Amino acid sequence: MSKPIYVLNGPNLNLLGVREPEIYGYDTLADIESRCRTRLSGTGTDLVFRQSNHEGELIDWIHEARESACALIINPAGYGHTSVALLDALKALSIPVIECHLSNPQTREPFRHHSYVSLAAKGIVAGFGPIGYELAVQAVLAMLKA
């Protein structure tokens, strides 16, 4: 079996479905994980799906992904706008990195228009709600085939 795709989720995403549903929707993080697993069904590729409110734990998982993953999808949430440490960890990866956001940060407050994570990402999926994670998985699968 090939290495899994890591999907890492940053702070407050554990509150999906109840926190600002007018922006983030009503799907929970478990719903999104289920969507991703369904998308991978029959591909022979597994998924490691995690969430943390702690920057250091996300960094540890990124380090783990260096050896254990075939690609990384990350929704850094608020850390995308603030964390040079996440950027530095992501820059150490030789696997594809996709940045994923439920909302479109470019249509929100000005401080959300910049993402450090984008500097290390092969691509960005934003503004499509929960289906964006499925699009990110599809993009990873296409990159791995190429």
PDB file of C-alpha atoms in Angstrom:
ATOM      1  CA  MET A   1       0.000   0.000   0.000  1.00  0.00           C
ATOM      2  CA  SER A   2       1.197   3.491  -0.799  1.00  0.00           C
ATOM      3  CA  LYS A   3       1.766   6.165   1.789  1.00  0.00           C
ATOM      4  CA  PRO A   4      -1.371   8.005   2.953  1.00  0.00           C
ATOM      5  CA  ILE A   5      -2.428  11.545   2.221  1.00  0.00           C
ATOM      6  CA  TYR A   6      -2.266  13.637   5.372  1.00  0.00           C
ATOM      7  CA  VAL A   7      -5.080  16.143   5.922  1.00  0.00           C
ATOM      8  CA  LEU A   8      -4.289  18.538   8.757  1.00  0.00           C
ATOM      9  CA  ASN A   9      -6.746  21.032  10.183  1.00  0.00           C
ATOM     10  CA  GLY A  10      -5.904  24.017  12.339  1.00  0.00           C
ATOM     11  CA  PRO A  11      -7.543  25.860  15.211  1.00  0.00           C
ATOM     12  CA  ASN A  12     -11.291  26.061  15.727  1.00  0.00           C
ATOM     13  CA  LEU A  13     -12.084  23.640  12.902  1.00  0.00           C
ATOM     14  CA  ASN A  14     -13.246  21.197  15.565  1.00  0.00           C
ATOM     15  CA  LEU A  15     -16.226  23.568  15.898  1.00  0.00           C
ATOM     16  CA  LEU A  16     -17.381  23.205  12.291  1.00  0.00           C
ATOM     17  CA  GLY A  17     -21.123  22.883  12.010  1.00  0.00           C
ATOM     18  CA  VAL A  18     -21.747  25.186  14.963  1.00  0.00           C
ATOM     19  CA  ARG A  19     -19.224  28.048  14.596  1.00  0.00           C
ATOM     20  CA  GLU A  20     -20.314  30.722  12.134  1.00  0.00           C
ATOM     21  CA  PRO A  21     -22.274  28.355   9.865  1.00  0.00           C
ATOM     22  CA  GLU A  22     -23.119  31.290   7.585  1.00  0.00           C
ATOM     23  CA  ILE A  23     -19.403  31.309   6.660  1.00  0.00           C
ATOM     24  CA  TYR A  24     -18.277  27.710   7.191  1.00  0.00           C
ATOM     25  CA  GLY A  25     -21.493  25.738   6.659  1.00  0.00           C
ATOM     26  CA  TYR A  26     -23.160  23.040   8.719  1.00  0.00           C
ATOM     27  CA  ASP A  27     -20.926  20.076   7.891  1.00  0.00           C
ATOM     28  CA  THR A  28     -18.787  18.878  10.771  1.00  0.00           C
ATOM     29  CA  LEU A  29     -15.134  17.959  10.465  1.00  0.00           C
ATOM     30  CA  ALA A  30     -16.228  14.296  10.703  1.00  0.00           C
ATOM     31  CA  ASP A  31     -18.515  14.888   7.708  1.00  0.00           C
ATOM     32  CA  ILE A  32     -15.603  16.330   5.743  1.00  0.00           C
ATOM     33  CA  GLU A  33     -13.357  13.414   6.679  1.00  0.00           C
ATOM     34  CA  SER A  34     -16.051  11.023   5.469  1.00  0.00           C
ATOM     35  CA  ARG A  35     -16.248  12.901   2.142  1.00  0.00           C
ATOM     36  CA  CYS A  36     -12.482  12.593   1.701  1.00  0.00           C
ATOM     37  CA  ARG A  37     -12.481   8.884   2.511  1.00  0.00           C
ATOM     38  CA  THR A  38     -15.307   8.314   0.029  1.00  0.00           C
ATOM     39  CA  ARG A  39     -13.347  10.194  -2.649  1.00  0.00           C
ATOM     40  CA  LEU A  40     -10.336   7.924  -2.022  1.00  0.00           C
ATOM     41  CA  SER A  41     -12.387   4.745  -2.090  1.00  0.00           C
ATOM     42  CA  GLY A  42     -10.943   2.281  -4.573  1.00  0.00           C
ATOM     43  CA  THR A  43      -7.741   4.264  -5.187  1.00  0.00           C
ATOM     44  CA  GLY A  44      -5.523   2.263  -2.832  1.00  0.00           C
ATOM     45  CA  THR A  45      -4.569   5.476  -1.048  1.00  0.00           C
ATOM     46  CA  ASP A  46      -5.379   5.922   2.624  1.00  0.00           C
ATOM     47  CA  LEU A  47      -5.970   9.056   4.645  1.00  0.00           C
ATOM     48  CA  VAL A  48      -4.614  10.411   7.910  1.00  0.00           C
ATOM     49  CA  PHE A  49      -7.065  13.110   9.015  1.00  0.00           C
ATOM     50  CA  ARG A  50      -6.261  15.243  12.065  1.00  0.00           C
ATOM     51  CA  GLN A  51      -7.177  18.514  13.774  1.00  0.00           C
ATOM     52  CA  SER A  52      -5.425  20.512  16.456  1.00  0.00           C
ATOM     53  CA  ASN A  53      -5.837  23.883  18.105  1.00  0.00           C
ATOM     54  CA  HIS A  54      -2.101  23.848  18.906  1.00  0.00           C
ATOM     55  CA  GLU A  55       0.494  25.154  16.490  1.00  0.00           C
ATOM     56  CA  GLY A  56       3.280  22.925  17.811  1.00  0.00           C
ATOM     57  CA  GLU A  57       1.209  19.784  17.334  1.00  0.00           C
ATOM     58  CA  LEU A  58       0.480  20.759  13.723  1.00  0.00           C
ATOM     59  CA  ILE A  59       4.206  21.297  13.179  1.00  0.00           C
ATOM     60  CA  ASP A  60       4.977  17.872  14.673  1.00  0.00           C
ATOM     61  CA  TRP A  61       2.476  16.288  12.263  1.00  0.00           C
ATOM     62  CA  ILE A  62       4.031  18.143   9.318  1.00  0.00           C
ATOM     63  CA  HIS A  63       7.424  16.770  10.356  1.00  0.00           C
ATOM     64  CA  GLU A  64       5.892  13.289  10.571  1.00  0.00           C
ATOM     65  CA  ALA A  65       4.459  13.705   7.067  1.00  0.00           C
ATOM     66  CA  ARG A  66       7.998  14.154   5.664  1.00  0.00           C
ATOM     67  CA  GLU A  67       8.536  10.406   5.959  1.00  0.00           C
ATOM     68  CA  SER A  68       5.033   8.999   6.303  1.00  0.00           C
ATOM     69  CA  ALA A  69       2.851  10.779   3.715  1.00  0.00           C
ATOM     70  CA  CYS A  70       2.657  10.964  -0.073  1.00  0.00           C
ATOM     71  CA  ALA A  71       1.094  14.446   0.086  1.00  0.00           C
ATOM     72  CA  LEU A  72      -0.262  16.959   2.588  1.00  0.00           C
ATOM     73  CA  ILE A  73      -3.504  18.912   2.507  1.00  0.00           C
ATOM     74  CA  ILE A  74      -3.664  21.606   5.158  1.00  0.00           C
ATOM     75  CA  ASN A  75      -6.363  23.964   6.315  1.00  0.00           C
ATOM     76  CA  PRO A  76      -4.247  26.095   8.623  1.00  0.00           C
ATOM     77  CA  ALA A  77      -7.255  28.203   9.654  1.00  0.00           C
ATOM     78  CA  GLY A  78      -6.085  31.337  11.492  1.00  0.00           C
ATOM     79  CA  TYR A  79      -2.491  30.102  11.640  1.00  0.00           C
ATOM     80  CA  GLY A  80      -2.192  30.592   7.899  1.00  0.00           C
ATOM     81  CA  HIS A  81      -2.169  34.351   8.453  1.00  0.00           C
ATOM     82  CA  THR A  82       0.243  34.352  11.379  1.00  0.00           C
ATOM     83  CA  SER A  83       2.566  31.358  11.457  1.00  0.00           C
ATOM     84  CA  VAL A  84       6.025  31.593   9.963  1.00  0.00           C
ATOM     85  CA  ALA A  85       6.738  28.410  11.953  1.00  0.00           C
ATOM     86  CA  LEU A  86       4.146  26.474   9.912  1.00  0.00           C
ATOM     87  CA  LEU A  87       5.678  27.866   6.722  1.00  0.00           C
ATOM     88  CA  ASP A  88       9.158  26.772   7.778  1.00  0.00           C
ATOM     89  CA  ALA A  89       7.924  23.253   8.578  1.00  0.00           C
ATOM     90  CA  LEU A  90       6.088  23.003   5.246  1.00  0.00           C
ATOM     91  CA  LYS A  91       9.161  24.176   3.329  1.00  0.00           C
ATOM     92  CA  ALA A  92      11.010  21.118   4.666  1.00  0.00           C
ATOM     93  CA  LEU A  93       8.635  18.801   2.780  1.00  0.00           C
ATOM     94  CA  SER A  94       9.428  17.278  -0.597  1.00  0.00           C
ATOM     95  CA  ILE A  95       5.848  16.034  -1.079  1.00  0.00           C
ATOM     96  CA  PRO A  96       3.007  18.077  -2.624  1.00  0.00           C
ATOM     97  CA  VAL A  97       1.280  20.515  -0.268  1.00  0.00           C
ATOM     98  CA  ILE A  98      -2.238  21.810  -0.963  1.00  0.00           C
ATOM     99  CA  GLU A  99      -3.678  24.659   1.087  1.00  0.00           C
ATOM    100  CA  CYS A 100      -7.422  24.336   1.626  1.00  0.00           C
ATOM    101  CA  HIS A 101      -9.973  26.807   3.021  1.00  0.00           C
ATOM    102  CA  LEU A 102     -13.726  26.448   3.380  1.00  0.00           C
ATOM    103  CA  SER A 103     -14.311  30.159   2.797  1.00  0.00           C
ATOM    104  CA  ASN A 104     -12.512  32.451   0.384  1.00  0.00           C
ATOM    105  CA  PRO A 105     -10.076  34.488   2.495  1.00  0.00           C
ATOM    106  CA  GLN A 106      -9.744  37.076  -0.291  1.00  0.00           C
ATOM    107  CA  THR A 107     -13.369  38.125   0.202  1.00  0.00           C
ATOM    108  CA  ARG A 108     -13.048  38.531   3.948  1.00  0.00           C
ATOM    109  CA  GLU A 109     -11.219  40.877   6.328  1.00  0.00           C
ATOM    110  CA  PRO A 110      -7.967  42.332   4.960  1.00  0.00           C
ATOM    111  CA  PHE A 111      -5.795  40.498   7.506  1.00  0.00           C
ATOM    112  CA  ARG A 112      -6.981  37.207   5.952  1.00  0.00           C
ATOM    113  CA  HIS A 113      -5.715  38.147   2.480  1.00  0.00           C
ATOM    114  CA  HIS A 114      -2.169  37.000   3.239  1.00  0.00           C
ATOM    115  CA  SER A 115      -1.240  33.400   3.948  1.00  0.00           C
ATOM    116  CA  TYR A 116       2.235  32.258   4.903  1.00  0.00           C
ATOM    117  CA  VAL A 117       1.195  28.693   4.074  1.00  0.00           C
ATOM    118  CA  SER A 118       0.552  29.687   0.446  1.00  0.00           C
ATOM    119  CA  LEU A 119       4.279  30.273  -0.002  1.00  0.00           C
ATOM    120  CA  ALA A 120       4.876  26.520   0.434  1.00  0.00           C
ATOM    121  CA  ALA A 121       1.764  25.230  -1.333  1.00  0.00           C
ATOM    122  CA  LYS A 122       1.649  23.697  -4.793  1.00  0.00           C
ATOM    123  CA  GLY A 123      -1.945  24.920  -5.028  1.00  0.00           C
ATOM    124  CA  ILE A 124      -4.793  26.476  -3.074  1.00  0.00           C
ATOM    125  CA  VAL A 125      -8.450  25.451  -2.906  1.00  0.00           C
ATOM    126  CA  ALA A 126     -10.651  28.105  -1.310  1.00  0.00           C
ATOM    127  CA  GLY A 127     -14.246  29.177  -1.177  1.00  0.00           C
ATOM    128  CA  PHE A 128     -15.977  25.925  -2.101  1.00  0.00           C
ATOM    129  CA  GLY A 129     -17.013  24.886   1.407  1.00  0.00           C
ATOM    130  CA  PRO A 130     -16.623  21.216   2.362  1.00  0.00           C
ATOM    131  CA  ILE A 131     -16.358  20.101  -1.270  1.00  0.00           C
ATOM    132  CA  GLY A 132     -13.044  21.970  -1.376  1.00  0.00           C
ATOM    133  CA  TYR A 133     -11.435  19.148   0.588  1.00  0.00           C
ATOM    134  CA  GLU A 134     -12.634  16.677  -2.047  1.00  0.00           C
ATOM    135  CA  LEU A 135     -11.194  18.925  -4.760  1.00  0.00           C
ATOM    136  CA  ALA A 136      -7.882  18.996  -2.894  1.00  0.00           C
ATOM    137  CA  VAL A 137      -7.869  15.180  -2.659  1.00  0.00           C
ATOM    138  CA  GLN A 138      -8.645  14.961  -6.380  1.00  0.00           C
ATOM    139  CA  ALA A 139      -5.775  17.367  -7.145  1.00  0.00           C
ATOM    140  CA  VAL A 140      -3.375  15.288  -5.044  1.00  0.00           C
ATOM    141  CA  LEU A 141      -4.392  12.101  -6.831  1.00  0.00           C
ATOM    142  CA  ALA A 142      -3.802  13.766 -10.200  1.00  0.00           C
ATOM    143  CA  MET A 143      -0.364  15.037  -9.088  1.00  0.00           C
ATOM    144  CA  LEU A 144       0.641  11.604  -7.858  1.00  0.00           C
ATOM    145  CA  LYS A 145      -0.325  10.039 -11.202  1.00  0.00           C
ATOM    146  CA  ALA A 146       1.686  12.591 -13.187  1.00  0.00           C
TER     147      ALA A 146
END
